[in-house]
Amino acid sequence: MSENTKNITIKGLYWNTLDRFGNQAVVTILGIITARLLVPEAFGIISILMIFTTIATAFVDSGLATSLVRTKNVSEADYSTMFVFNLLVSIGFYLVLFFAAPYIERFNGIDNLALYARVLFLQIIAQSLGIVQYVKILKNFQFHITAKVNLLAIFFAGLIVVALALMDMGVWALILQPVLYALFRSVLFWLWGDWKMSFNFSKASLRNHLGFSVSFMISNMMGKILSPFYYSFIGKHYSVGDAGYYFQGNKWGETPSMLISSIIQGTTLSTLTPIQDDYPRFLNACRKTMATLAFVLFPVSILAICIARPAFDFALTETWLPSVPFFQLLCFGSLFISITDMNVNFLNIKGRSKFSLSLEVIKFSLAILLLFLTYQQGFLAIIYGQISVRIVCFIIASIMSGRVYGYNTLSQLKDLFPSLLMSLLAAIVAYLPLHFNLIQHNLLLIIVQTLIFAGIYLGLNQLTGNDIWQEVFALVRKKIIKK
């Protein structure tokens, strides 16, 4: 990377880290409170409806946001066209889902589901109102604004949701959470963004971006609806309570990998775009990014697997202990989601959204096939099927990356393996206090396991002279000396 690109990337990583970890801290606290106050059936209901909002929001974005971010020169006509298009599509989708709500209720056999759905689906319109401001802020590398918006939005929405849960509003607390978050987020983007509302619509601009965005939209939608589809399918074929256990296991299981990869992807999408045509620099930047992802992702996810049982017991109470094995397996499987998504992110920067679409078609088809083959065998069989799909998709994505810009499967494994090996070694030692039941108090056990894991992982990186660790260590040391 050039010095300028490196500085912008570091700045982006800093603010995106603050954004995502701050956001996740609030979401975690909120999740713990609602899990303690609400029954598993409430989470089962929200999981059933997620597939509809996921499909709708994917269509609302239509890939235009990503297309604008990866485009070097964006005109005002591009911004206004995107705003009008997204707004019209969101209103259209809401109306379709509004009138479809009674049929959704009838199909699932859950009382008041139509009313819950009609309120939840309002997030579609609320979210569409802030997309243009978000894109322009991202194009200007104003990562600090995005961080402030996301943190304040989730904080205000969280306060209201906790109040509703304490007032025994039940499932309404979960229904209103995404609606309030989308609304607050859009309002704050308009307060701090500098784009002036315009209803100018350019067919030429829309055509120019649709070539990339349609493929991206379909692949993005197919990738996002898999989890909600599983929720909906399980809610139909198992009890709502069982669906709630699976929902919690999957939600928390995907959290570490989704959190970390979103930080890096959110930064690289804008910072690597200017060098997309410089083959050596782009390849080097991709390798550095993948190694950085592995350095953070593997230890965090594997530590989460290691401390899962005492963490669930302490934070969510023993009510949710049936979710632990689901969490551990899905947390492991999510590692492959993150490194696959990183490959897709690089391919999208190179303008190869059709490669991403092909991958999603394969993933979606294989996932549905395995789901139908495994669902009668129980939850563990379903999850093993999910993990198999994710491994296959990583292999395919890395092959695609090798063909497009030279980052093949072997090179990726070489960049990923050191962090994976050191994380596994640290986990083996950190698991011993739990295995031998040396500590009875859950919180103390979590702290001891975490300290053991961190000490061994960082120590191994220091001994082996890991490049990423050396850079992080030097950067922290430089900051301390300055102060």
Coordinates of C-alpha atoms in Angstrom, one line a residue:
M1 CA 0.0 0.0 0.0
S2 CA 1.1 3.6 -0.6
E3 CA 1.6 5.8 2.5
N4 CA -1.6 7.8 1.7
T5 CA -3.7 4.6 1.2
K6 CA -2.2 3.1 4.3
N7 CA -3.0 6.2 6.4
I8 CA -6.6 6.3 5.1
T9 CA -7.0 2.6 5.8
I10 CA -5.7 2.9 9.3
K11 CA -8.0 5.8 10.0
G12 CA -10.9 3.8 8.5
L13 CA -10.1 0.8 10.6
Y14 CA -9.9 2.9 13.8
W15 CA -13.3 4.4 13.3
N16 CA -14.9 1.3 11.9
T17 CA -13.6 -0.7 14.9
L18 CA -15.0 1.9 17.3
D19 CA -18.2 1.8 15.4
R20 CA -18.7 -1.9 15.2
F21 CA -17.4 -2.8 18.7
G22 CA -19.4 0.0 20.3
N23 CA -22.4 -1.0 18.4
Q24 CA -21.9 -4.6 19.3
A25 CA -21.4 -3.8 22.9
V26 CA -24.8 -2.1 23.0
V27 CA -26.4 -5.0 21.0
T28 CA -24.8 -7.5 23.4
I29 CA -26.1 -5.7 26.5
L30 CA -29.5 -5.4 24.8
G31 CA -29.5 -9.0 23.8
I32 CA -28.7 -10.1 27.4
I33 CA -31.4 -8.0 28.9
T34 CA -34.1 -9.1 26.4
A35 CA -33.0 -12.8 26.7
R36 CA -33.5 -12.5 30.5
L37 CA -36.8 -10.8 30.2
L38 CA -38.4 -12.5 27.2
V39 CA -39.3 -16.2 26.5
P40 CA -37.7 -18.2 23.6
E41 CA -41.1 -18.0 21.7
A42 CA -40.7 -14.3 21.3
F43 CA -37.3 -14.8 19.6
G44 CA -38.9 -17.5 17.5
I45 CA -41.5 -15.1 16.2
I46 CA -39.0 -12.5 15.2
S47 CA -36.8 -15.1 13.5
I48 CA -39.8 -16.2 11.3
L49 CA -40.3 -12.7 9.9
M50 CA -36.6 -11.9 9.3
I51 CA -36.6 -13.6 5.9
F52 CA -39.1 -11.0 4.5
T53 CA -37.2 -7.9 5.8
T54 CA -33.9 -9.3 4.6
I55 CA -35.2 -9.8 1.0
A56 CA -36.9 -6.4 1.0
T57 CA -33.9 -4.5 2.3
A58 CA -31.6 -6.2 -0.2
F59 CA -33.9 -5.1 -3.0
V60 CA -34.1 -1.6 -1.6
D61 CA -30.4 -1.1 -1.8
S62 CA -30.3 -2.9 -5.2
G63 CA -26.5 -2.9 -5.1
L64 CA -26.5 0.8 -6.1
A65 CA -24.8 1.8 -2.8
T66 CA -21.9 -0.5 -3.4
S67 CA -21.7 0.5 -7.1
L68 CA -21.5 4.2 -6.1
V69 CA -18.8 3.5 -3.5
R70 CA -16.6 1.6 -5.9
T71 CA -17.1 4.2 -8.7
K72 CA -14.2 6.7 -8.8
N73 CA -16.3 9.7 -10.1
V74 CA -19.9 10.1 -8.9
S75 CA -22.2 12.9 -10.0
E76 CA -25.1 14.6 -8.3
A77 CA -27.4 12.9 -10.8
D78 CA -26.1 9.5 -9.5
Y79 CA -26.9 10.4 -5.9
S80 CA -30.4 11.7 -6.7
T81 CA -31.2 8.8 -9.0
M82 CA -30.3 6.4 -6.3
F83 CA -32.4 8.2 -3.7
V84 CA -35.5 8.2 -5.8
F85 CA -35.1 4.6 -7.0
N86 CA -34.5 3.3 -3.4
L87 CA -37.4 5.3 -2.0
L88 CA -39.9 4.0 -4.6
V89 CA -38.7 0.4 -4.3
S90 CA -39.0 0.5 -0.5
I91 CA -42.5 1.9 -0.6
G92 CA -43.5 -0.7 -3.2
F93 CA -42.1 -3.5 -1.2
Y94 CA -43.7 -2.4 2.0
L95 CA -47.1 -2.3 0.3
V96 CA -46.7 -5.8 -1.1
L97 CA -45.6 -7.1 2.3
F98 CA -48.4 -5.2 4.1
F99 CA -51.1 -6.9 2.1
A100 CA -49.3 -10.2 2.3
A101 CA -49.1 -10.1 6.1
P102 CA -52.4 -12.0 6.8
Y103 CA -51.2 -14.9 4.5
I104 CA -47.9 -15.0 6.4
E105 CA -49.9 -15.3 9.7
R106 CA -52.1 -18.0 8.3
F107 CA -49.2 -20.0 6.9
N108 CA -47.3 -20.0 10.2
G109 CA -50.4 -20.3 12.4
I110 CA -49.3 -17.7 14.9
D111 CA -51.8 -15.2 16.3
N112 CA -51.2 -11.5 15.6
L113 CA -48.3 -12.3 13.3
A114 CA -49.8 -10.0 10.6
L115 CA -49.8 -7.0 12.9
Y116 CA -46.2 -7.8 14.1
A117 CA -45.1 -8.1 10.4
R118 CA -46.7 -4.8 9.3
V119 CA -44.9 -2.9 12.0
L120 CA -41.6 -4.6 11.6
F121 CA -41.6 -4.0 7.8
L122 CA -41.6 -0.2 8.4
Q123 CA -37.9 -0.5 8.8
I124 CA -37.6 -1.0 5.0
I125 CA -38.8 2.5 4.3
A126 CA -36.9 4.0 7.2
Q127 CA -33.7 2.4 6.1
S128 CA -34.0 3.6 2.5
L129 CA -34.1 7.3 3.5
G130 CA -30.5 7.3 4.8
I131 CA -28.7 5.3 2.2
V132 CA -27.5 8.2 -0.1
Q133 CA -26.2 10.2 2.8
Y134 CA -24.3 7.1 4.0
V135 CA -22.7 6.5 0.6
K136 CA -21.6 10.1 0.3
I137 CA -20.1 10.1 3.7
L138 CA -18.3 6.8 2.9
K139 CA -17.0 8.2 -0.4
N140 CA -15.5 11.2 1.5
F141 CA -13.8 8.8 4.0
Q142 CA -15.7 10.4 6.8
F143 CA -15.7 7.3 8.9
H144 CA -16.1 9.2 12.2
I145 CA -19.6 10.4 11.1
T146 CA -20.7 6.9 10.3
A147 CA -19.4 5.7 13.7
K148 CA -21.2 8.4 15.6
V149 CA -24.5 7.8 13.7
N150 CA -24.5 4.1 14.3
L151 CA -23.6 4.3 17.9
L152 CA -26.2 6.9 18.7
A153 CA -28.9 5.2 16.7
I154 CA -28.4 1.8 18.5
F155 CA -28.1 3.5 21.9
F156 CA -31.4 5.5 21.6
A157 CA -33.2 2.5 20.0
G158 CA -31.8 0.3 22.8
L159 CA -33.1 2.5 25.6
I160 CA -36.6 2.4 24.2
V161 CA -36.4 -1.4 23.7
V162 CA -35.2 -2.0 27.2
A163 CA -38.0 0.2 28.6
L164 CA -40.6 -1.8 26.5
A165 CA -39.2 -5.1 27.8
L166 CA -39.3 -3.9 31.4
M167 CA -43.0 -2.9 30.8
D168 CA -43.8 -6.5 29.8
M169 CA -44.4 -5.6 26.2
G170 CA -43.0 -9.0 25.2
V171 CA -42.4 -9.5 21.5
W172 CA -43.1 -5.8 20.7
A173 CA -39.7 -4.9 22.2
L174 CA -38.0 -7.2 19.5
I175 CA -40.3 -6.0 16.7
L176 CA -39.6 -2.3 17.3
Q177 CA -35.8 -2.6 17.8
P178 CA -34.9 -2.7 14.1
V179 CA -37.5 -0.1 13.1
L180 CA -36.3 2.4 15.7
Y181 CA -32.7 1.8 14.8
A182 CA -33.3 2.3 11.1
L183 CA -35.3 5.5 11.8
F184 CA -32.8 7.1 14.2
R185 CA -29.9 6.2 11.8
S186 CA -31.5 7.8 8.8
V187 CA -32.4 11.0 10.8
L188 CA -28.8 11.3 12.1
F189 CA -27.4 10.8 8.6
W190 CA -29.5 13.7 7.4
L191 CA -28.4 15.9 10.3
W192 CA -24.7 15.3 9.7
G193 CA -24.6 14.5 6.0
D194 CA -24.0 17.3 3.3
W195 CA -26.1 15.9 0.5
K196 CA -29.1 18.1 -0.4
M197 CA -32.3 16.3 -1.2
S198 CA -33.1 16.1 -4.9
F199 CA -35.7 14.2 -6.9
N200 CA -33.9 14.4 -10.2
F201 CA -33.9 11.0 -11.9
S202 CA -31.5 10.0 -14.7
K203 CA -32.3 6.9 -16.7
A204 CA -28.7 7.0 -18.0
S205 CA -27.3 7.0 -14.5
L206 CA -29.5 4.1 -13.5
R207 CA -28.5 2.1 -16.5
N208 CA -24.9 2.8 -15.9
H209 CA -24.9 1.3 -12.4
L210 CA -27.5 -1.5 -12.9
G211 CA -25.0 -3.6 -14.8
F212 CA -23.0 -4.0 -11.6
S213 CA -25.8 -3.5 -9.0
V214 CA -28.3 -6.1 -10.3
S215 CA -25.8 -9.0 -10.0
F216 CA -24.6 -7.6 -6.7
M217 CA -28.2 -7.2 -5.4
I218 CA -29.1 -10.8 -6.3
S219 CA -26.0 -12.3 -4.8
N220 CA -26.2 -10.0 -1.7
M221 CA -29.9 -11.0 -1.2
M222 CA -29.2 -14.7 -1.6
G223 CA -26.3 -14.5 0.9
K224 CA -28.4 -12.6 3.4
I225 CA -31.6 -14.6 3.3
L226 CA -30.0 -18.0 4.1
S227 CA -30.0 -17.5 7.9
P228 CA -33.6 -16.1 7.9
F229 CA -34.7 -18.9 5.6
Y230 CA -33.3 -21.4 8.1
Y231 CA -35.2 -19.6 10.9
S232 CA -38.4 -19.6 9.0
F233 CA -38.0 -23.3 7.9
I234 CA -37.2 -24.4 11.5
G235 CA -40.0 -22.3 12.9
K236 CA -42.4 -24.2 10.6
H237 CA -41.1 -27.7 11.2
Y238 CA -40.0 -27.4 14.9
S239 CA -41.6 -25.7 17.9
V240 CA -41.3 -21.9 18.2
G241 CA -39.3 -22.5 21.3
D242 CA -36.8 -24.7 19.5
A243 CA -36.6 -22.0 16.8
G244 CA -35.7 -19.5 19.5
Y245 CA -32.8 -21.6 20.8
Y246 CA -31.5 -22.0 17.3
F247 CA -31.9 -18.3 16.6
Q248 CA -29.9 -17.3 19.7
G249 CA -27.2 -19.9 18.9
N250 CA -26.9 -18.6 15.3
K251 CA -27.2 -14.9 16.2
W252 CA -24.4 -15.0 18.7
G253 CA -22.4 -17.6 16.7
E254 CA -22.2 -15.3 13.7
T255 CA -21.5 -12.2 15.8
P256 CA -17.6 -12.5 16.2
S257 CA -16.9 -13.1 12.6
M258 CA -19.6 -10.7 11.2
L259 CA -18.4 -8.0 13.5
I260 CA -14.7 -8.2 12.6
S261 CA -15.1 -8.8 8.9
S262 CA -17.6 -5.9 8.6
I263 CA -14.9 -3.6 10.1
I264 CA -12.3 -4.6 7.6
Q265 CA -14.7 -4.8 4.6
G266 CA -16.4 -1.5 5.4
T267 CA -12.9 0.1 5.2
T268 CA -11.4 -1.7 2.3
L269 CA -14.4 -1.2 0.0
S270 CA -13.6 2.5 -0.2
T271 CA -9.8 2.6 0.4
L272 CA -8.9 -0.1 -2.1
T273 CA -11.1 1.3 -4.9
P274 CA -8.5 3.9 -6.0
I275 CA -5.9 1.1 -6.6
Q276 CA -8.1 -1.5 -8.1
D277 CA -6.4 -1.2 -11.5
D278 CA -2.8 -1.4 -10.1
Y279 CA -2.4 -5.2 -10.1
P280 CA 0.7 -5.6 -7.8
R281 CA -0.5 -3.0 -5.2
F282 CA -4.0 -4.4 -5.2
L283 CA -2.8 -8.0 -4.7
N284 CA -0.4 -7.0 -1.9
A285 CA -3.2 -5.0 -0.2
C286 CA -5.6 -8.0 -0.4
R287 CA -3.0 -10.3 1.1
K288 CA -2.3 -7.8 3.9
T289 CA -6.1 -7.4 4.5
M290 CA -6.7 -11.1 4.7
A291 CA -3.8 -11.7 7.1
T292 CA -5.1 -8.9 9.3
L293 CA -8.6 -10.4 9.2
A294 CA -7.2 -13.8 10.3
F295 CA -5.0 -12.2 13.0
V296 CA -8.1 -10.8 14.7
L297 CA -10.9 -13.1 13.6
F298 CA -9.5 -16.5 14.5
P299 CA -8.5 -15.7 18.1
V300 CA -11.8 -13.9 18.9
S301 CA -14.0 -16.6 17.4
I302 CA -12.1 -19.5 18.9
L303 CA -12.0 -17.9 22.3
A304 CA -15.8 -17.4 22.1
I305 CA -16.2 -21.1 21.4
C306 CA -13.9 -21.9 24.3
I307 CA -15.8 -19.8 26.9
A308 CA -19.3 -20.4 25.5
R309 CA -20.8 -22.5 28.2
P310 CA -19.9 -20.3 31.2
A311 CA -20.7 -17.2 29.2
F312 CA -24.2 -18.3 28.2
D313 CA -24.9 -19.5 31.8
F314 CA -23.6 -16.2 33.3
A315 CA -25.0 -13.7 30.8
L316 CA -28.2 -15.3 29.5
T317 CA -28.9 -17.7 32.4
E318 CA -29.3 -21.5 32.2
T319 CA -32.5 -21.1 30.2
W320 CA -30.4 -20.7 27.1
L321 CA -27.9 -23.5 27.7
P322 CA -29.5 -25.6 24.9
S323 CA -28.2 -23.0 22.5
V324 CA -24.5 -23.5 23.4
P325 CA -23.7 -26.4 21.1
F326 CA -25.5 -24.6 18.2
F327 CA -23.4 -21.5 19.1
Q328 CA -20.1 -23.3 19.1
L329 CA -20.6 -25.1 15.8
L330 CA -22.0 -22.0 14.0
C331 CA -19.3 -19.8 15.4
F332 CA -16.7 -22.1 13.8
G333 CA -18.7 -22.2 10.6
S334 CA -18.8 -18.5 10.5
L335 CA -15.1 -18.3 10.1
F336 CA -15.5 -19.6 6.5
I337 CA -18.3 -17.0 5.9
S338 CA -16.0 -14.2 6.8
I339 CA -13.1 -15.2 4.6
T340 CA -15.5 -16.0 1.8
D341 CA -17.1 -12.6 2.1
M342 CA -13.7 -11.0 2.1
N343 CA -13.0 -12.7 -1.3
V344 CA -16.3 -11.5 -2.6
N345 CA -15.5 -8.0 -1.4
F346 CA -12.3 -8.0 -3.4
L347 CA -14.1 -9.3 -6.4
N348 CA -16.7 -6.6 -6.1
I349 CA -14.0 -3.9 -6.0
K350 CA -12.7 -5.4 -9.2
G351 CA -16.2 -5.0 -10.7
R352 CA -16.7 -8.8 -10.9
S353 CA -20.1 -8.9 -9.3
K354 CA -21.2 -11.7 -11.7
F355 CA -18.6 -14.0 -10.1
S356 CA -20.1 -13.2 -6.7
L357 CA -23.6 -14.0 -8.1
S358 CA -22.4 -17.4 -9.4
L359 CA -21.0 -18.2 -6.0
E360 CA -24.2 -17.2 -4.2
V361 CA -26.3 -19.4 -6.6
I362 CA -24.1 -22.3 -5.8
K363 CA -24.2 -21.6 -2.1
F364 CA -27.9 -21.1 -2.0
S365 CA -28.7 -24.2 -4.0
L366 CA -26.4 -26.4 -2.0
A367 CA -27.7 -25.0 1.3
I368 CA -31.3 -25.7 0.4
L369 CA -30.5 -29.2 -0.8
L370 CA -28.7 -30.1 2.4
L371 CA -31.4 -28.5 4.6
F372 CA -34.0 -30.7 3.0
L373 CA -31.8 -33.7 3.4
T374 CA -30.9 -33.1 7.1
Y375 CA -33.8 -31.3 8.8
Q376 CA -35.5 -34.6 9.9
Q377 CA -32.2 -35.7 11.6
G378 CA -32.2 -32.9 14.1
F379 CA -30.5 -29.6 14.7
L380 CA -26.9 -30.9 14.7
A381 CA -27.4 -32.5 11.3
I382 CA -28.7 -29.2 10.0
I383 CA -25.7 -27.3 11.3
Y384 CA -23.2 -29.8 10.0
G385 CA -24.8 -29.2 6.6
Q386 CA -24.4 -25.5 7.0
I387 CA -20.7 -25.8 7.9
S388 CA -20.1 -28.0 4.8
V389 CA -21.7 -25.5 2.5
R390 CA -19.5 -22.7 4.0
I391 CA -16.3 -24.7 3.5
V392 CA -17.2 -25.4 -0.1
C393 CA -18.0 -21.8 -0.8
F394 CA -14.6 -20.6 0.6
I395 CA -12.8 -23.0 -1.8
I396 CA -14.8 -21.8 -4.7
A397 CA -14.4 -18.1 -3.8
S398 CA -10.6 -18.4 -3.4
I399 CA -10.4 -20.1 -6.8
M400 CA -12.3 -17.2 -8.3
S401 CA -10.0 -14.7 -6.6
G402 CA -7.0 -16.6 -8.0
R403 CA -8.4 -16.3 -11.6
V404 CA -9.3 -12.6 -11.4
Y405 CA -6.3 -11.1 -9.5
G406 CA -4.0 -13.9 -8.6
Y407 CA -4.9 -14.6 -4.9
N408 CA -5.4 -18.3 -5.1
T409 CA -6.5 -20.9 -2.5
L410 CA -2.9 -21.9 -1.5
S411 CA -1.8 -18.3 -1.0
Q412 CA -4.8 -17.6 1.1
L413 CA -4.3 -20.7 3.3
K414 CA -0.7 -19.6 3.7
D415 CA -1.8 -16.2 5.0
L416 CA -4.6 -17.7 7.2
F417 CA -2.8 -20.7 8.8
P418 CA -0.4 -19.0 11.3
S419 CA -3.2 -17.2 13.1
L420 CA -5.4 -20.3 13.1
L421 CA -2.7 -22.6 14.5
M422 CA -1.8 -20.1 17.3
S423 CA -5.5 -19.6 18.2
L424 CA -6.0 -23.4 18.5
L425 CA -2.9 -23.8 20.7
A426 CA -4.1 -21.0 22.9
A427 CA -7.6 -22.5 23.1
I428 CA -6.4 -25.9 24.2
V429 CA -4.6 -24.5 27.2
A430 CA -7.4 -22.0 28.0
Y431 CA -10.0 -24.8 28.0
L432 CA -8.3 -26.7 30.8
P433 CA -9.8 -24.8 33.7
L434 CA -13.3 -25.5 32.4
H435 CA -12.5 -29.1 31.5
F436 CA -11.2 -30.0 34.9
N437 CA -13.8 -27.8 36.7
L438 CA -11.1 -25.9 38.5
I439 CA -13.2 -22.7 38.9
Q440 CA -16.9 -22.7 40.0
H441 CA -17.9 -19.0 39.5
N442 CA -18.7 -18.4 35.8
L443 CA -17.5 -14.8 35.6
L444 CA -14.2 -15.7 37.2
L445 CA -13.8 -18.7 34.9
I446 CA -14.4 -16.5 31.8
I447 CA -11.8 -14.0 32.9
V448 CA -9.2 -16.6 33.7
Q449 CA -9.8 -18.4 30.4
T450 CA -9.6 -15.1 28.5
L451 CA -6.4 -14.1 30.1
I452 CA -4.7 -17.5 29.5
F453 CA -5.8 -17.4 25.9
A454 CA -4.7 -13.8 25.2
G455 CA -1.3 -14.4 26.9
I456 CA -0.5 -17.5 24.9
Y457 CA -1.8 -16.1 21.6
L458 CA 0.1 -12.8 21.8
G459 CA 3.2 -14.6 23.2
L460 CA 3.2 -17.0 20.2
N461 CA 2.9 -14.1 17.8
Q462 CA 5.8 -12.3 19.5
L463 CA 8.0 -15.4 19.4
T464 CA 7.2 -16.1 15.7
G465 CA 7.6 -12.5 14.7
N466 CA 4.2 -12.3 13.1
D467 CA 4.2 -9.3 10.7
I468 CA 0.7 -8.1 11.6
W469 CA 1.5 -8.3 15.4
Q470 CA 4.8 -6.4 14.9
E471 CA 2.9 -3.6 13.1
V472 CA 0.2 -3.4 15.7
F473 CA 2.8 -3.5 18.5
A474 CA 4.9 -0.7 16.8
L475 CA 1.8 1.4 16.3
V476 CA 0.7 1.1 19.9
R477 CA 4.2 1.8 21.1
K478 CA 4.4 4.9 18.9
K479 CA 1.1 6.2 20.4
I480 CA 2.3 5.6 23.9
I481 CA 5.6 7.4 23.3
K482 CA 3.7 10.4 21.7
K483 CA 1.6 10.7 24.9

